Short mmCIF file of C-alpha atoms and ligand atoms in Angstrom, two decimals:
data_model
loop_
_atom_site.label_atom_id
_atom_site.label_comp_id
_atom_site.label_asym_id
_atom_site.label_seq_id
_atom_site.Cartn_x
_atom_site.Cartn_y
_atom_site.Cartn_z
CA MET A 1 -20.30 23.82 10.34
CA SER A 2 -23.11 23.50 7.66
CA LEU A 3 -24.59 20.04 7.13
CA VAL A 4 -24.64 18.72 3.53
CA SER A 5 -27.52 16.55 2.18
CA PRO A 6 -26.91 12.93 3.30
CA THR A 7 -25.76 11.34 0.08
CA ALA A 8 -23.93 14.31 -1.44
CA PRO A 9 -20.18 13.87 -1.68
CA PHE A 10 -18.37 15.65 1.12
CA SER A 11 -14.77 16.05 2.28
CA LEU A 12 -13.63 14.64 5.60
CA LEU A 13 -10.53 16.84 5.82
CA PRO A 14 -12.12 20.17 6.92
CA TYR A 15 -13.96 18.33 9.69
CA LEU A 16 -10.74 16.62 10.82
CA GLU A 17 -8.83 19.89 10.85
CA ARG A 18 -11.59 21.49 12.95
CA ALA A 19 -11.83 18.55 15.36
CA ILE A 20 -8.06 18.63 16.04
CA GLU A 21 -8.16 22.41 16.51
CA ASP A 22 -11.13 22.21 18.92
CA ASP A 23 -9.46 19.38 20.87
CA ALA A 24 -6.19 21.28 21.13
CA ALA A 25 -8.13 24.27 22.50
CA ALA A 26 -9.84 21.93 25.00
CA GLY A 27 -6.49 20.36 25.99
CA LEU A 28 -7.56 16.94 24.64
CA GLN A 29 -4.96 14.43 23.37
CA PRO A 30 -5.72 14.05 19.61
CA LEU A 31 -4.44 10.43 19.57
CA ARG A 32 -6.52 9.30 22.55
CA PHE A 33 -8.30 6.71 20.37
CA PHE A 34 -5.04 5.21 19.04
CA ASN A 35 -5.37 1.41 19.05
CA LEU A 36 -2.96 -0.97 17.28
CA ASP A 37 -5.66 -3.67 17.40
CA LEU A 38 -3.31 -6.66 17.35
CA GLU A 39 -6.12 -9.08 18.15
CA ARG A 40 -6.52 -11.83 15.54
CA VAL A 41 -10.16 -12.50 14.51
CA ALA A 42 -11.57 -15.21 12.24
CA VAL A 43 -12.54 -13.71 8.89
CA PRO A 44 -15.20 -15.60 6.87
CA GLY A 45 -14.88 -16.25 3.14
CA VAL A 46 -12.03 -17.60 1.03
CA TRP A 47 -10.79 -14.60 -0.98
CA ARG A 48 -9.24 -11.59 0.78
CA PRO A 49 -9.72 -8.16 -0.84
CA SER A 50 -6.19 -7.22 0.32
CA ARG A 51 -4.66 -9.82 -2.04
CA LEU A 52 -7.43 -10.92 -4.44
CA HIS A 53 -5.82 -9.02 -7.32
CA ARG A 54 -2.26 -10.04 -6.51
CA CYS A 55 -0.59 -13.16 -7.94
CA MET A 56 -3.13 -15.91 -8.76
CA ARG A 57 -0.62 -18.72 -8.21
CA ALA A 58 0.48 -17.32 -4.84
CA ASN A 59 -3.21 -16.93 -3.87
CA LEU A 60 -3.69 -20.68 -4.37
CA TYR A 61 -0.42 -21.67 -2.66
CA LYS A 62 -1.55 -19.56 0.32
CA LEU A 63 -5.07 -21.00 0.24
CA PHE A 64 -3.79 -24.58 0.24
CA ASP A 65 -1.18 -23.64 2.86
CA SER A 66 1.43 -25.07 0.49
CA PRO A 67 4.82 -25.75 2.09
CA ARG A 68 7.10 -22.75 1.62
CA ASP A 69 10.44 -23.03 -0.16
CA GLU A 70 13.30 -24.23 2.03
CA HIS A 71 15.45 -21.22 1.37
CA VAL A 72 12.92 -18.51 2.14
CA THR A 73 14.90 -15.64 3.63
CA PHE A 74 13.42 -13.12 6.07
CA ASP A 75 12.69 -9.91 4.20
CA PRO A 76 13.12 -6.87 6.51
CA VAL A 77 11.70 -4.47 3.90
CA GLN A 78 8.50 -6.48 3.54
CA GLN A 79 8.17 -6.71 7.34
CA ASN A 80 8.80 -2.97 7.66
CA ASN A 81 6.15 -2.20 5.02
CA PHE A 82 3.68 -4.32 6.96
CA MET A 83 4.54 -2.53 10.23
CA ARG A 84 4.25 0.89 8.55
CA GLY A 85 0.84 0.00 7.08
CA HIS A 86 -0.40 -1.19 10.47
CA LEU A 87 0.91 1.83 12.36
CA LEU A 88 -0.39 4.45 9.90
CA GLY A 89 -3.68 2.56 9.54
CA ALA A 90 -4.15 2.83 13.32
CA TYR A 91 -3.10 6.52 13.21
CA ALA A 92 -5.71 7.26 10.52
CA ALA A 93 -8.43 5.37 12.42
CA ALA A 94 -7.61 7.29 15.64
CA VAL A 95 -7.77 10.69 13.89
CA LEU A 96 -11.03 9.79 12.08
CA ARG A 97 -12.62 8.75 15.37
CA LEU A 98 -12.26 12.34 16.61
CA LEU A 99 -15.32 13.06 14.44
CA ASP A 100 -17.52 10.62 16.38
CA GLY A 101 -20.54 12.49 17.81
CA ARG A 102 -19.81 15.73 15.94
CA TRP A 103 -21.40 17.32 12.83
CA GLY A 104 -23.62 14.34 12.12
CA PHE A 105 -20.80 11.74 12.37
CA SER A 106 -21.44 8.57 14.43
CA ASP A 107 -21.01 4.79 14.77
CA PHE A 108 -17.27 4.57 14.12
CA VAL A 109 -16.05 0.96 13.93
CA ASP A 110 -12.42 -0.10 13.26
CA GLU A 111 -11.52 -3.39 11.57
CA GLY A 112 -15.13 -4.60 11.17
CA ILE A 113 -15.70 -7.75 9.11
CA ALA A 114 -17.10 -7.60 5.54
CA HIS A 115 -18.28 -10.80 3.88
CA ASP A 116 -19.97 -11.40 0.52
CA GLU A 117 -21.23 -14.98 0.67
CA ALA A 118 -21.96 -15.36 -3.07
CA SER A 119 -18.36 -14.61 -4.10
CA SER A 120 -16.79 -15.82 -0.85
CA ILE A 121 -14.91 -12.55 -0.51
CA GLY A 122 -14.22 -11.75 3.13
CA GLY A 123 -11.98 -9.20 4.85
CA LYS A 124 -11.59 -6.50 7.50
CA LYS A 125 -12.67 -2.93 6.68
CA ASP A 126 -10.27 -0.36 8.14
CA VAL A 127 -13.02 1.99 9.37
CA THR A 128 -16.78 2.40 8.94
CA PHE A 129 -18.86 5.33 10.15
CA ARG A 130 -22.16 7.11 9.58
CA LYS A 131 -22.61 10.70 8.44
CA ASP A 132 -26.16 12.00 8.90
CA GLY A 133 -27.31 8.38 9.13
CA VAL A 134 -25.61 7.22 5.89
CA LYS A 135 -22.95 4.53 6.31
CA TYR A 136 -19.48 4.82 4.67
CA VAL A 137 -16.46 2.48 4.46
CA VAL A 138 -12.91 3.85 4.68
CA GLU A 139 -9.92 2.00 3.22
CA VAL A 140 -6.57 3.39 4.39
CA LYS A 141 -3.32 3.01 2.44
CA SER A 142 0.02 4.27 3.78
CA LYS A 143 2.65 5.89 1.61
CA LEU A 144 6.32 6.64 2.30
CA ALA A 145 6.57 9.00 -0.66
CA ASP A 146 4.96 12.45 -0.55
CA ILE A 147 1.23 12.45 -1.14
CA GLN A 148 -0.66 15.10 -3.11
CA ASP A 149 -4.37 15.88 -3.50
CA ASP A 150 -4.23 15.20 -7.24
CA MET A 151 -2.56 11.78 -6.88
CA LYS A 152 -4.23 8.98 -8.90
CA PRO A 153 -5.67 6.22 -6.73
CA GLU A 154 -4.21 2.77 -7.43
CA LYS A 155 -6.53 0.34 -9.24
CA ASP A 156 -6.02 -2.46 -6.68
CA HIS A 157 -6.96 -0.06 -3.88
CA LEU A 158 -10.14 1.00 -5.73
CA LEU A 159 -11.05 -2.66 -6.34
CA GLN A 160 -10.53 -3.46 -2.65
CA LEU A 161 -12.71 -0.56 -1.46
CA ASN A 162 -15.35 -1.48 -4.03
CA GLU A 163 -15.41 -5.08 -2.76
CA TYR A 164 -16.23 -3.79 0.73
CA LEU A 165 -18.93 -1.50 -0.71
CA HIS A 166 -20.41 -4.50 -2.53
CA ALA A 167 -20.32 -6.72 0.55
CA GLU A 168 -21.94 -3.97 2.66
CA LYS A 169 -24.35 -2.85 -0.12
CA LEU A 170 -23.19 0.77 0.29
CA PRO A 171 -23.21 3.55 -2.35
CA MET A 172 -19.98 5.31 -1.36
CA GLY A 173 -16.70 5.02 0.51
CA PHE A 174 -13.40 6.77 1.06
CA LEU A 175 -9.96 5.67 -0.03
CA ILE A 176 -7.54 7.53 2.24
CA TYR A 177 -3.81 7.76 1.58
CA VAL A 178 -1.76 8.67 4.67
CA GLY A 179 1.79 9.91 4.32
CA PRO A 180 4.04 12.99 4.22
CA LYS A 181 2.12 15.97 2.78
CA LEU A 182 3.43 19.45 2.03
CA VAL A 183 1.78 22.20 4.08
CA PRO A 184 0.42 24.64 1.48
CA GLY A 185 2.55 27.80 1.09
CA THR A 186 5.45 26.34 3.09
CA LYS A 187 8.32 23.86 2.63
CA MET A 188 7.15 21.99 5.73
CA LYS A 189 5.56 18.54 5.64
CA ARG A 190 3.17 16.83 8.01
CA LEU A 191 1.70 13.32 8.31
CA TRP A 192 -1.71 13.93 6.74
CA PHE A 193 -4.27 12.54 4.38
CA VAL A 194 -5.35 12.57 0.75
CA GLU A 195 -8.93 11.35 0.39
CA LYS A 196 -10.68 9.91 -2.64
CA LEU A 197 -14.48 9.59 -2.28
CA GLN A 198 -15.54 6.62 -4.40
CA ARG A 199 -19.03 5.61 -5.56
CA TYR A 200 -19.80 1.89 -5.83
CA SER A 201 -18.86 0.64 -9.32
CA ARG A 202 -20.67 -2.31 -10.96
CA GLU A 203 -17.86 -2.50 -13.52
CA LEU A 204 -15.15 -2.84 -10.87
CA TRP A 205 -17.29 -5.42 -9.09
CA GLU A 206 -17.59 -7.50 -12.28
CA GLU A 207 -13.78 -7.53 -12.44
CA SER A 208 -13.51 -8.71 -8.82
CA HIS A 209 -16.24 -11.30 -9.26
CA SER A 210 -14.65 -12.72 -12.42
CA ARG A 211 -11.34 -12.99 -10.52
CA THR A 212 -13.00 -15.06 -7.77
CA LEU A 213 -14.54 -17.36 -10.38
CA GLN A 214 -11.14 -17.93 -12.01
CA LEU A 215 -9.47 -18.62 -8.64
CA THR A 216 -12.34 -20.89 -7.59
CA TRP A 217 -11.79 -23.03 -10.70
CA PHE A 218 -8.17 -23.65 -9.58
CA ARG A 219 -9.27 -24.18 -5.99
CA ARG A 220 -11.49 -27.06 -7.03
CA ASP A 221 -8.49 -29.12 -8.18
CA PRO A 222 -5.10 -28.61 -6.48
CA SER A 223 -3.38 -30.40 -9.41
CA ARG A 224 -4.21 -27.36 -11.50
CA LEU A 225 -1.44 -24.74 -11.63
CA ALA A 226 -2.77 -21.17 -11.57
CA PRO A 227 -1.07 -18.57 -13.77
CA ALA A 228 2.03 -16.92 -12.33
CA THR A 229 0.70 -13.35 -12.44
CA GLY A 230 2.92 -11.90 -9.72
CA SER A 231 4.78 -8.59 -10.20
CA ARG A 232 8.49 -9.23 -10.73
CA TRP A 233 9.17 -5.99 -8.82
CA ASN A 234 7.02 -6.05 -5.73
CA GLU A 235 5.75 -9.62 -5.36
CA CYS A 236 8.12 -12.29 -6.71
CA PRO A 237 11.30 -11.11 -4.95
CA THR A 238 9.76 -11.82 -1.53
CA CYS A 239 7.46 -14.72 -2.51
CA PRO A 240 7.87 -17.75 -0.17
CA TRP A 241 6.98 -20.11 -3.07
CA ARG A 242 9.37 -18.67 -5.65
CA GLU A 243 11.35 -21.87 -6.26
CA SER A 244 8.20 -24.03 -6.39
CA CYS A 245 6.69 -21.54 -8.82
CA GLU A 246 9.78 -21.50 -11.06
CA ARG A 247 9.64 -25.32 -11.11
CA GLY A 248 5.96 -25.14 -12.07
CA LEU A 249 4.84 -27.22 -9.08
CA SER A 250 1.10 -27.38 -8.37
CA PRO A 251 -0.26 -27.30 -4.82
CA LEU A 252 -0.90 -31.05 -5.13
CA GLN A 253 2.72 -31.71 -6.09
CA LEU A 254 3.78 -29.72 -3.02
CA ASP A 255 1.37 -31.54 -0.76
CA SER A 256 0.12 -34.92 -1.98
CA GLY A 257 -2.35 -35.02 0.90
CA LEU A 258 -4.62 -32.48 -0.80
CA SER A 259 -7.92 -33.71 -2.22
CA VAL A 260 -9.75 -32.68 -5.41
CA LEU A 261 -12.94 -30.67 -4.69
CA LEU A 262 -14.62 -31.24 -8.11
S1 SF4 B 1 7.13 -16.15 -7.60
FE1 SF4 B 1 5.86 -14.49 -8.37
S2 SF4 B 1 4.61 -15.43 -9.97
FE2 SF4 B 1 5.44 -17.09 -8.74
S3 SF4 B 1 3.89 -17.53 -7.17
FE3 SF4 B 1 5.32 -16.07 -6.28
S4 SF4 B 1 4.43 -14.07 -6.71
FE4 SF4 B 1 3.45 -15.53 -8.07
#
């Protein structure tokens, strides 16, 4: 397979197809690197890329560990979404690791820590690897609905990947959607990938940075009530602070033991 110049955009998919084919021919189990990685590790920083752009008020309730509403009901759909994301994230990481040591690919790491001290953004990158010596971050997002190559990446996903690129000072990364994908020329589907190669964006970073500054202002004084910016469709229905939010209670009103950080 021909090598491309180190920083030129390239597609992972032809390499993955070839690796699986070669392994099948060699009788190797393609999911031999599957690892659910259930180990909990301490992640530095205050703001998590996975929820930085979700509801501001819920971000502060979570940060202050505000008591949850009494009547919080277990949400099986939310739990199932979490399990699906974890499972398909591990599936994607296992398939990507098949490239390790082939065609210039190396140094695969799952769930490595990314931390930008200045903005206090900290989180776990799904996968990082090197291609011809150049390091890339991969952010994996699972989908239940069919995925297509021309699908538009979601803004929150681009922001999250860009935050990892900023923290790691890297020029490019991959956003990978994993889900049911039609096999070209057939009516059959398989669990496969759609990849979006993203270059680091200063503009997206400014948006993330400004968000951390806004949240930090509320963090300094728990009597301040952050805006309720949650989505009424996919955040509020399962929010454990819904009643407190509707009553307009600040973290300090929920927990008088909190101190002002001004
Ligand atoms: S109910 Fe909605 S708006 Fe209120 S804190 Fe929860 S997610 Fe945010």
